[in-house]
mmCIF file with all atom_site columns, C-alpha atoms in Angstrom:
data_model
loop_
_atom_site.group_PDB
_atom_site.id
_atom_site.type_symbol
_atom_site.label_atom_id
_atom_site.label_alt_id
_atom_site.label_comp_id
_atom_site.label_asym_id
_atom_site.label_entity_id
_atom_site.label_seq_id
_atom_site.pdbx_PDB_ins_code
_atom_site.Cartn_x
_atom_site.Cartn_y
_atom_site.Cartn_z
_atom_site.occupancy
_atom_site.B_iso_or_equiv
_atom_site.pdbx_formal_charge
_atom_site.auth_seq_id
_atom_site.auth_comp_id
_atom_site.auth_asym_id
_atom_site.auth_atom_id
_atom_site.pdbx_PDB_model_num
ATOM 1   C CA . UNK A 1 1   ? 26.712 -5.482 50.031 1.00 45.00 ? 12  UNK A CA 1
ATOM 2   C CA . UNK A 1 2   ? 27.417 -4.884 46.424 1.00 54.00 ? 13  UNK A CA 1
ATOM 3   C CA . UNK A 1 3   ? 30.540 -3.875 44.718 1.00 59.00 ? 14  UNK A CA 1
ATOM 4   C CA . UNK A 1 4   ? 30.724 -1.152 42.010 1.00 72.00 ? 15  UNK A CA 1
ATOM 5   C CA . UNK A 1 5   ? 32.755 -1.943 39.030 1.00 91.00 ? 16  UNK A CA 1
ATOM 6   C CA . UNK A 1 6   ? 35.515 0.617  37.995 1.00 93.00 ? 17  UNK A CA 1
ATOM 7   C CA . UNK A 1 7   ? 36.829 -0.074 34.624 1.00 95.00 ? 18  UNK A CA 1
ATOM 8   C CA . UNK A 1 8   ? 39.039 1.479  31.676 1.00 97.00 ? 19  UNK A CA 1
ATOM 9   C CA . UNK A 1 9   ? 38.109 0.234  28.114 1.00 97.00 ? 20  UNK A CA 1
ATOM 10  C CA . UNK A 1 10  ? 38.958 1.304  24.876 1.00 97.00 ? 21  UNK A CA 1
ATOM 11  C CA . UNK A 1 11  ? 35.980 3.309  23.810 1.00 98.00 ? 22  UNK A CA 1
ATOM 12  C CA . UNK A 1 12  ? 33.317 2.070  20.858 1.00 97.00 ? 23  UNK A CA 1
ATOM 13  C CA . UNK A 1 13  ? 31.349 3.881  18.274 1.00 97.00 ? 24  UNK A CA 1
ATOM 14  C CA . UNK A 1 14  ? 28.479 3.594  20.434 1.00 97.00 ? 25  UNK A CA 1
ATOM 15  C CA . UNK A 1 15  ? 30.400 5.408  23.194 1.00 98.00 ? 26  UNK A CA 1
ATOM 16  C CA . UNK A 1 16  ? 29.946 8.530  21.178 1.00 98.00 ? 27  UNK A CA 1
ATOM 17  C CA . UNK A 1 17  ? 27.247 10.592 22.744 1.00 98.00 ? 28  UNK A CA 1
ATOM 18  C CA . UNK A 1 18  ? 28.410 9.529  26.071 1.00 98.00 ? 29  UNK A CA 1
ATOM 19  C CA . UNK A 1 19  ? 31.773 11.118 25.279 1.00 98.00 ? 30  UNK A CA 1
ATOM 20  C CA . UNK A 1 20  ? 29.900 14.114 23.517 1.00 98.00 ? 31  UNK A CA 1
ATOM 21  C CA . UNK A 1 21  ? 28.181 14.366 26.854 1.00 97.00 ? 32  UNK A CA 1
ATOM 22  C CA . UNK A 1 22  ? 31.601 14.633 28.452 1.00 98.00 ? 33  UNK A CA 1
ATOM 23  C CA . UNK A 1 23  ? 33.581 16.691 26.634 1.00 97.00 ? 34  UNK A CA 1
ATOM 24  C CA . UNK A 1 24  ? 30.335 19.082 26.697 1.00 97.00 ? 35  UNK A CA 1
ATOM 25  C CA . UNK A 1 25  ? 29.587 19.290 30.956 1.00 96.00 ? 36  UNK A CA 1
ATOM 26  C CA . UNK A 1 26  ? 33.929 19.219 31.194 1.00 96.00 ? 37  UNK A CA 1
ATOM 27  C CA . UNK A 1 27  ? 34.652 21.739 28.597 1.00 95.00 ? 38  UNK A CA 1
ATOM 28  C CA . UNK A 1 28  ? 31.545 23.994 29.868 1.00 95.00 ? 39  UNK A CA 1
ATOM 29  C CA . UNK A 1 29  ? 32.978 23.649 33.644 1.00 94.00 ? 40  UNK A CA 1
ATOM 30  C CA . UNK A 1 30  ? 36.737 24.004 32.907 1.00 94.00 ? 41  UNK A CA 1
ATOM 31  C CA . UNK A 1 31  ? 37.020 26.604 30.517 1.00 95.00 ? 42  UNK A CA 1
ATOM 32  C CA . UNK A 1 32  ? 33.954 28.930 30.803 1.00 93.00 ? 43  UNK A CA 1
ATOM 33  C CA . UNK A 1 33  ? 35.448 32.713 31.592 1.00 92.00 ? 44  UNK A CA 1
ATOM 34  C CA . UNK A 1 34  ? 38.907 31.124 29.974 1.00 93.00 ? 45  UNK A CA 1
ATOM 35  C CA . UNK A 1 35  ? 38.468 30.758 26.693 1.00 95.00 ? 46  UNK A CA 1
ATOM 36  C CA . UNK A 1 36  ? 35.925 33.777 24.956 1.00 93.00 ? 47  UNK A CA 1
ATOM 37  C CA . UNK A 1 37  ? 31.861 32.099 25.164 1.00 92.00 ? 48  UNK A CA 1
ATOM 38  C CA . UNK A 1 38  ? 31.307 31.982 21.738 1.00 93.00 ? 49  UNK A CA 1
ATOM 39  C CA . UNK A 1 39  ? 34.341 30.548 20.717 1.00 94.00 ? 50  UNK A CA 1
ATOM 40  C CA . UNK A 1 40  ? 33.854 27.847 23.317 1.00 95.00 ? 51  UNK A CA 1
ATOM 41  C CA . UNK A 1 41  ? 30.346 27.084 22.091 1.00 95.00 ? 52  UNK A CA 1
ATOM 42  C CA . UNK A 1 42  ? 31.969 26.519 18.413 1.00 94.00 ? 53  UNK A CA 1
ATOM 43  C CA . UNK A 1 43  ? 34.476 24.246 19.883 1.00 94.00 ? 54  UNK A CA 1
ATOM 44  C CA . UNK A 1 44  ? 31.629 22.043 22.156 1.00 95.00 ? 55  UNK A CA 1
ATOM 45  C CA . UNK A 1 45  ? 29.763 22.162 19.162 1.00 95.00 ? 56  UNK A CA 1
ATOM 46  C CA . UNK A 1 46  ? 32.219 20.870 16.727 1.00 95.00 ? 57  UNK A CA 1
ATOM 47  C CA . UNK A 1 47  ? 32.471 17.622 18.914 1.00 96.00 ? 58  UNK A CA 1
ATOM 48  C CA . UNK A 1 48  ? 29.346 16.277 19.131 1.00 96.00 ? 59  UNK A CA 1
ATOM 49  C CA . UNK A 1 49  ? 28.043 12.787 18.716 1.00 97.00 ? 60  UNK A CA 1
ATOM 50  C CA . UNK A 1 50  ? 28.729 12.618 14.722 1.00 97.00 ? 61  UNK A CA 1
ATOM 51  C CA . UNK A 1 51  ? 32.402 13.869 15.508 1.00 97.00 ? 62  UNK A CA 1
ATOM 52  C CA . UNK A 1 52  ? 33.078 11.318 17.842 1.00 98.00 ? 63  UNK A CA 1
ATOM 53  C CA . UNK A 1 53  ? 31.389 8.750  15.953 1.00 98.00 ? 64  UNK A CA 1
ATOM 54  C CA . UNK A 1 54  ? 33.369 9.403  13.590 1.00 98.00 ? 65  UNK A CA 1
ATOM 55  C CA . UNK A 1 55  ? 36.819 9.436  15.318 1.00 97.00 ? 66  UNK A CA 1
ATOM 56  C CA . UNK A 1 56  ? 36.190 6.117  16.762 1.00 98.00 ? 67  UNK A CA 1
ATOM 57  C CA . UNK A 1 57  ? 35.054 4.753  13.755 1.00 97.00 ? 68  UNK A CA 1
ATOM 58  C CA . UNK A 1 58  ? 38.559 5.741  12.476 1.00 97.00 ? 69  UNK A CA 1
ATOM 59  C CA . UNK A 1 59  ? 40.024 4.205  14.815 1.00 95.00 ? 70  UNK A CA 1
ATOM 60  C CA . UNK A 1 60  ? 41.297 7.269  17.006 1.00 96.00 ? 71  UNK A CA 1
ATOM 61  C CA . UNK A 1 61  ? 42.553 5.936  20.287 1.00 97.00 ? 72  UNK A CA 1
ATOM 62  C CA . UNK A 1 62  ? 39.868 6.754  22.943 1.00 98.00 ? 73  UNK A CA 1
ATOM 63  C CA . UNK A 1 63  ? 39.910 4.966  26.567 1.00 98.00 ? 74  UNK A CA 1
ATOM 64  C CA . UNK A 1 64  ? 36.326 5.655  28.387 1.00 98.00 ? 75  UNK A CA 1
ATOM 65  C CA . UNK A 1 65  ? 36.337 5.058  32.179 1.00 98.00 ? 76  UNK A CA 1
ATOM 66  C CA . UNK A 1 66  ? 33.256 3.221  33.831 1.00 97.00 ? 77  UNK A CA 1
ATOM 67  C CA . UNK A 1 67  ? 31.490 3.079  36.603 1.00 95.00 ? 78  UNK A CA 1
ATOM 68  C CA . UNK A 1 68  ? 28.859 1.254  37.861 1.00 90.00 ? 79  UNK A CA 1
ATOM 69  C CA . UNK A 1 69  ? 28.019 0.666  34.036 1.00 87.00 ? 80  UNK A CA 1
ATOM 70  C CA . UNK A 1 70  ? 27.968 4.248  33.444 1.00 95.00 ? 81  UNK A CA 1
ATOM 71  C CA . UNK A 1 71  ? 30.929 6.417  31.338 1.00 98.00 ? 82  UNK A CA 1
ATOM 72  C CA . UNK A 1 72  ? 32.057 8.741  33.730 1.00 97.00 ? 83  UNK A CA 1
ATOM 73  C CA . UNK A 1 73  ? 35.508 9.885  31.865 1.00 98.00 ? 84  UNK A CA 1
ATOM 74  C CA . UNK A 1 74  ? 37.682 9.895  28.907 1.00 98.00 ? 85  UNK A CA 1
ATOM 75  C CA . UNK A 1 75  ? 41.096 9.988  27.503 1.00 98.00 ? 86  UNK A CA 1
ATOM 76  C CA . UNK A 1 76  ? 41.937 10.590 23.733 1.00 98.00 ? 87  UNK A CA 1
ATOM 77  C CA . UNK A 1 77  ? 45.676 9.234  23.566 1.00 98.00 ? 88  UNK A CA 1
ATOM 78  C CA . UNK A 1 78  ? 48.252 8.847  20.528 1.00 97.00 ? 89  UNK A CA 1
ATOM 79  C CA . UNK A 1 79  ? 51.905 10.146 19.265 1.00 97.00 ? 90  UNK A CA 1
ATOM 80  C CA . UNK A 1 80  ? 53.182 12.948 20.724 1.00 97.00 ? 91  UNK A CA 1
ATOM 81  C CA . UNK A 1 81  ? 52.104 15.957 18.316 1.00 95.00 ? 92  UNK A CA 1
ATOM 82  C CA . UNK A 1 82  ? 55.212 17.964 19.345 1.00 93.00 ? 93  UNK A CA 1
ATOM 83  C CA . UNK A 1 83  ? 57.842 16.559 17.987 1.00 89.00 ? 94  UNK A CA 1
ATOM 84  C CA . UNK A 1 84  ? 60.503 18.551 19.496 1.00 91.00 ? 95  UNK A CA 1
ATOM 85  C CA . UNK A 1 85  ? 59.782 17.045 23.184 1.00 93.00 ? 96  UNK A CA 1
ATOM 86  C CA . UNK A 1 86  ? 61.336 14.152 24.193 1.00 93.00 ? 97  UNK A CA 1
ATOM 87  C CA . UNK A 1 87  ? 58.495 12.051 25.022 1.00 96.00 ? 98  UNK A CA 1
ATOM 88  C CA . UNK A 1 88  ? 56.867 9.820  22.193 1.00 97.00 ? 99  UNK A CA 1
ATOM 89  C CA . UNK A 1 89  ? 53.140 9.655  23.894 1.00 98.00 ? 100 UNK A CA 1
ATOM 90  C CA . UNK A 1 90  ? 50.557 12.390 24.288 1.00 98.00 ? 101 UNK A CA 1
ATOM 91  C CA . UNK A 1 91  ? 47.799 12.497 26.362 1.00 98.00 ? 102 UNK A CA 1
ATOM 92  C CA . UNK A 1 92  ? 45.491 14.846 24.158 1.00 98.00 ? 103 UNK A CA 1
ATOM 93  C CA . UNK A 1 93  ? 42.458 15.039 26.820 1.00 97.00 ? 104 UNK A CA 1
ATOM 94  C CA . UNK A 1 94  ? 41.418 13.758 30.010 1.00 98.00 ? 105 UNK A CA 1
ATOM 95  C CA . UNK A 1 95  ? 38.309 14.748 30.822 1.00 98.00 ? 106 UNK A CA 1
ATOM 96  C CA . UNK A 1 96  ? 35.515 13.865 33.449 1.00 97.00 ? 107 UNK A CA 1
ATOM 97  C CA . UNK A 1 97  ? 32.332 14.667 34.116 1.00 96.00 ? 108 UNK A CA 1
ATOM 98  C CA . UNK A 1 98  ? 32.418 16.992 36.661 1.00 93.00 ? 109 UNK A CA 1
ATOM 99  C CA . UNK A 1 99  ? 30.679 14.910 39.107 1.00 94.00 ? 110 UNK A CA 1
ATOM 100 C CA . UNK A 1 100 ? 32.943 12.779 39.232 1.00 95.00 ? 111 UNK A CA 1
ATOM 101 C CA . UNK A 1 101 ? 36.041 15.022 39.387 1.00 93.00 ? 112 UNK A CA 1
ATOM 102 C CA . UNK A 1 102 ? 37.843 14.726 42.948 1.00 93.00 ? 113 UNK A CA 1
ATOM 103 C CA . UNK A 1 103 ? 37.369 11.533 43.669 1.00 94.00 ? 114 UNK A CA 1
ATOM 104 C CA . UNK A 1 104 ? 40.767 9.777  42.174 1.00 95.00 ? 115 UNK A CA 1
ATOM 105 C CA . UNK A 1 105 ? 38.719 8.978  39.033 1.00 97.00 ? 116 UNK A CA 1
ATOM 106 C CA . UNK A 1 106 ? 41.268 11.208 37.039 1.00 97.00 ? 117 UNK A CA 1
ATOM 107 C CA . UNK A 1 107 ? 44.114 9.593  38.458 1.00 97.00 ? 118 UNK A CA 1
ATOM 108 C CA . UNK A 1 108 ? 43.273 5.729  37.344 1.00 97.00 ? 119 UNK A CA 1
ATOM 109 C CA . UNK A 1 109 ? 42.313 7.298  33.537 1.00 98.00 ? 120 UNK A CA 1
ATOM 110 C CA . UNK A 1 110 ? 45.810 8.427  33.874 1.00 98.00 ? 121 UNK A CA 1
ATOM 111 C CA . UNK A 1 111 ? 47.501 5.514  35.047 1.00 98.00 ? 122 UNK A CA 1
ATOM 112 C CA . UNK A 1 112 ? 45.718 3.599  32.509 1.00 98.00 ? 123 UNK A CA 1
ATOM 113 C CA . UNK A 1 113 ? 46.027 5.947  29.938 1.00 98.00 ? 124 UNK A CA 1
ATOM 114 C CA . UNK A 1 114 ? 49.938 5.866  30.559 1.00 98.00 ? 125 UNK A CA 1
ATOM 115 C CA . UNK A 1 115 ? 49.658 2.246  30.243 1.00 97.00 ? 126 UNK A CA 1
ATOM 116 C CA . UNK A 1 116 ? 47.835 2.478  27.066 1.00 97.00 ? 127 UNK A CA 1
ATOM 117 C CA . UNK A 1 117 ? 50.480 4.308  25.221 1.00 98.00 ? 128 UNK A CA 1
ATOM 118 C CA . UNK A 1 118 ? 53.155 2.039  26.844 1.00 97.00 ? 129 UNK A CA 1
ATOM 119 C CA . UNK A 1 119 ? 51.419 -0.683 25.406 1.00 97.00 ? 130 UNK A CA 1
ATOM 120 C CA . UNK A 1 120 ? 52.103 0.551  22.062 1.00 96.00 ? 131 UNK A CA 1
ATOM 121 C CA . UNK A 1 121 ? 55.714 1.516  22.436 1.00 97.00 ? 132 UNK A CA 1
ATOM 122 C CA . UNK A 1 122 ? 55.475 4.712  23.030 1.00 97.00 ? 133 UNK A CA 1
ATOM 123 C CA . UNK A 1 123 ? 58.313 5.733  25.514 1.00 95.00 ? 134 UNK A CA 1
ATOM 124 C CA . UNK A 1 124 ? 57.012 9.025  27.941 1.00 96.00 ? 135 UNK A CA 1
ATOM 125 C CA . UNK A 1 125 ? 53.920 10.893 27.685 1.00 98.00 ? 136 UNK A CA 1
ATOM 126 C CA . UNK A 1 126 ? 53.228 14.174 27.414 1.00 98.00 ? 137 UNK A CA 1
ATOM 127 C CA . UNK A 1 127 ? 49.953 16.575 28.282 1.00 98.00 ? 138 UNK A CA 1
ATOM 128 C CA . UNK A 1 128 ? 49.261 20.548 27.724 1.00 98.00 ? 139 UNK A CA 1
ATOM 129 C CA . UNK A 1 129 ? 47.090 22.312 29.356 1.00 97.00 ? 140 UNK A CA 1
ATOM 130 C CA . UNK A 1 130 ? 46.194 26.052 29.659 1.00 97.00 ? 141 UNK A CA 1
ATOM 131 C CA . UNK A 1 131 ? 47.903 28.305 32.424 1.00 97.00 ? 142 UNK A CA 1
ATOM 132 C CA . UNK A 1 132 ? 45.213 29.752 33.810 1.00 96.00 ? 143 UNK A CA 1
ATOM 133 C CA . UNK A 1 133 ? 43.410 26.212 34.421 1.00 96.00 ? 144 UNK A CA 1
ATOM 134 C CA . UNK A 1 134 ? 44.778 26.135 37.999 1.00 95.00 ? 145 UNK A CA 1
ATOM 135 C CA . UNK A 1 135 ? 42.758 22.751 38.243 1.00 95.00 ? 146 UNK A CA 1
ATOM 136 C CA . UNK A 1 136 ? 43.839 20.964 35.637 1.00 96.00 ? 147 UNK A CA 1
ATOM 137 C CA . UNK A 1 137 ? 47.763 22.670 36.803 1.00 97.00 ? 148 UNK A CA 1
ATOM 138 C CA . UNK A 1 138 ? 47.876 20.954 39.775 1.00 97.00 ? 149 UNK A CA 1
ATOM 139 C CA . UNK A 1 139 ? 45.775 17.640 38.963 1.00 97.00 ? 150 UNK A CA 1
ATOM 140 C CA . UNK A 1 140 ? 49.084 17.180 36.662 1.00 98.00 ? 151 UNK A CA 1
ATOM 141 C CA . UNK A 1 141 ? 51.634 18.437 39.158 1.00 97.00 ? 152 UNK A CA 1
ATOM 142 C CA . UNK A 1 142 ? 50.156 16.020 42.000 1.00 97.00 ? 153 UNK A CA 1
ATOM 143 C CA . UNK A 1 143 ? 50.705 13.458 39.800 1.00 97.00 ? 154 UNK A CA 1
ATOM 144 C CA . UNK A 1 144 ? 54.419 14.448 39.272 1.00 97.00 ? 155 UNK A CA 1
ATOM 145 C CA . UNK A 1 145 ? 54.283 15.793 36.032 1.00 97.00 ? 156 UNK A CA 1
ATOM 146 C CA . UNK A 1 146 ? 57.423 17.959 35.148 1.00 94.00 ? 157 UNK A CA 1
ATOM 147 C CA . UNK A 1 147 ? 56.892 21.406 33.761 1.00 95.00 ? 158 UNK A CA 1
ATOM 148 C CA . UNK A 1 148 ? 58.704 20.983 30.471 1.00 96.00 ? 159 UNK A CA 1
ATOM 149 C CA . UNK A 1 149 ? 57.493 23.542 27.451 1.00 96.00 ? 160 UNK A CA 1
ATOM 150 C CA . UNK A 1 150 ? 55.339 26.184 26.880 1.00 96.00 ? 161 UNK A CA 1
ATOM 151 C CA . UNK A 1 151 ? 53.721 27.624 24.156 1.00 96.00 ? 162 UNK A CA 1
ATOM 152 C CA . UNK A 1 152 ? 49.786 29.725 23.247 1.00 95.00 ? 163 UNK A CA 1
ATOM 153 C CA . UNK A 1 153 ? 47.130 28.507 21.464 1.00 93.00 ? 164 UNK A CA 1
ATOM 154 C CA . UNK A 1 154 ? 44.486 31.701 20.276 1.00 93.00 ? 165 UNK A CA 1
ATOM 155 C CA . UNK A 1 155 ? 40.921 31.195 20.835 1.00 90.00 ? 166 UNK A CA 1
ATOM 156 C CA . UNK A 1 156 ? 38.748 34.113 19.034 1.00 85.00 ? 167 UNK A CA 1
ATOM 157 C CA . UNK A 1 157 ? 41.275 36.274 19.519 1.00 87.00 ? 168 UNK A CA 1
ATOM 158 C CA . UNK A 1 158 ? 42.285 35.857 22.672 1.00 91.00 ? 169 UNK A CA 1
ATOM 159 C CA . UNK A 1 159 ? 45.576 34.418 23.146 1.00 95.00 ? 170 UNK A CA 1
ATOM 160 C CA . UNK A 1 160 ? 46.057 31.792 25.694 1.00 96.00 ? 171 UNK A CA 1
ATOM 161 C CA . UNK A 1 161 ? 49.497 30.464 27.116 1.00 97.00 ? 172 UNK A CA 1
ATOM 162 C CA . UNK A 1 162 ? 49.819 26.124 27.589 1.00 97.00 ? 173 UNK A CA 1
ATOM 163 C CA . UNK A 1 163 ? 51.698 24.603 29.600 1.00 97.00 ? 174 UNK A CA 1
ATOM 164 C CA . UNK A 1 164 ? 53.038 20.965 29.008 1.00 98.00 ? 175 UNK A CA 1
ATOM 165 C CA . UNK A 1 165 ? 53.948 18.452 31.440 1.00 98.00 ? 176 UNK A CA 1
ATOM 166 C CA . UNK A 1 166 ? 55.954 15.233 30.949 1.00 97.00 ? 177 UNK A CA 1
ATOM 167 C CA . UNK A 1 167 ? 56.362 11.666 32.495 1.00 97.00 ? 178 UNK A CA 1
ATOM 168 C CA . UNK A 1 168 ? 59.386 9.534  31.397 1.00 93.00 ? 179 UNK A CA 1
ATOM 169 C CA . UNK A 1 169 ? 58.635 5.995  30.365 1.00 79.00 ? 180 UNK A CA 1
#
């Protein structure tokens, strides 16, 4: 009997349309009827190969998740972009593909992802996520996340309320 490999690596320039891929089938499954269709489609479209390419050329910190040689998640990690909080990392995104949603995939690209920004001194960790993503809500609440700001983000003119969660170091 064989044994399938589950690994978390920092992602690679040619990761990119894998992670395109990703962001595309995640973003289409969470947030279709949440954020306004065409305004969605921008935002997929923005973040294709090229951008991602790009990012990790740059050096933006991106972990992928693999399985059985194929990319089935990712995390993009770094400083904590609100400064007022008082955790130092951010989780930006954690996304799967959604066939691989469910089955404690999330949770080890968290746990490593946690790691990650440990790893780099950052003390806490942080992640926002929109209210009415009940999935994503409880995903972060299961894994103890504490409900600690909140805040809206508008999305063609639709305005959206976020939620942030926090872990202490």
């Amino acid at each position: 009997m064989g044994t399938l490999l589950i690994e978390t690596r920092r992602a690679r320039p040619a990761d990119a349309a894998d992670v395109a891929e990703i962001h595309d089938s995640a973003w289409r499954a969470a947030y279709r009827g949440l954020i306004p269709g065409v305004e969605l489609e921008k935002m997929i479209e923005r973040r294709g190969p090229g951008w991602w390419e790009t990012a990790l050329r740059r050096g933006s910190r991106v972990l992928v998740l693999t399985h059985a040689d194929r990319i089935a998640g990712y995390a993009n990690l770094g400083r904590n972009r609100a400064r007022g909080l008082p955790y130092e990392g951010e989780i930006y995104e954690l996304y799967l593909r959604p066939e691989y949603q469910g089955l404690g995939f999330g949770r080890r690209l968290f746990a490593d992802s946690r790691k990650e920004l440990a790893s780099v001194g950052f003390d806490g960790v942080t992640v926002w996520a929109l209210a009415a993503n009940e999935p994503a809500l409880a995903f972060y609440r299961a894994l103890g996340g504490a409900n600690i700001a909140r805040s809206s983000e508008s999305f063609g003119g639709r305005t959206l309320e976020k939620l942030a969660f926090g872990w202490a170091g």
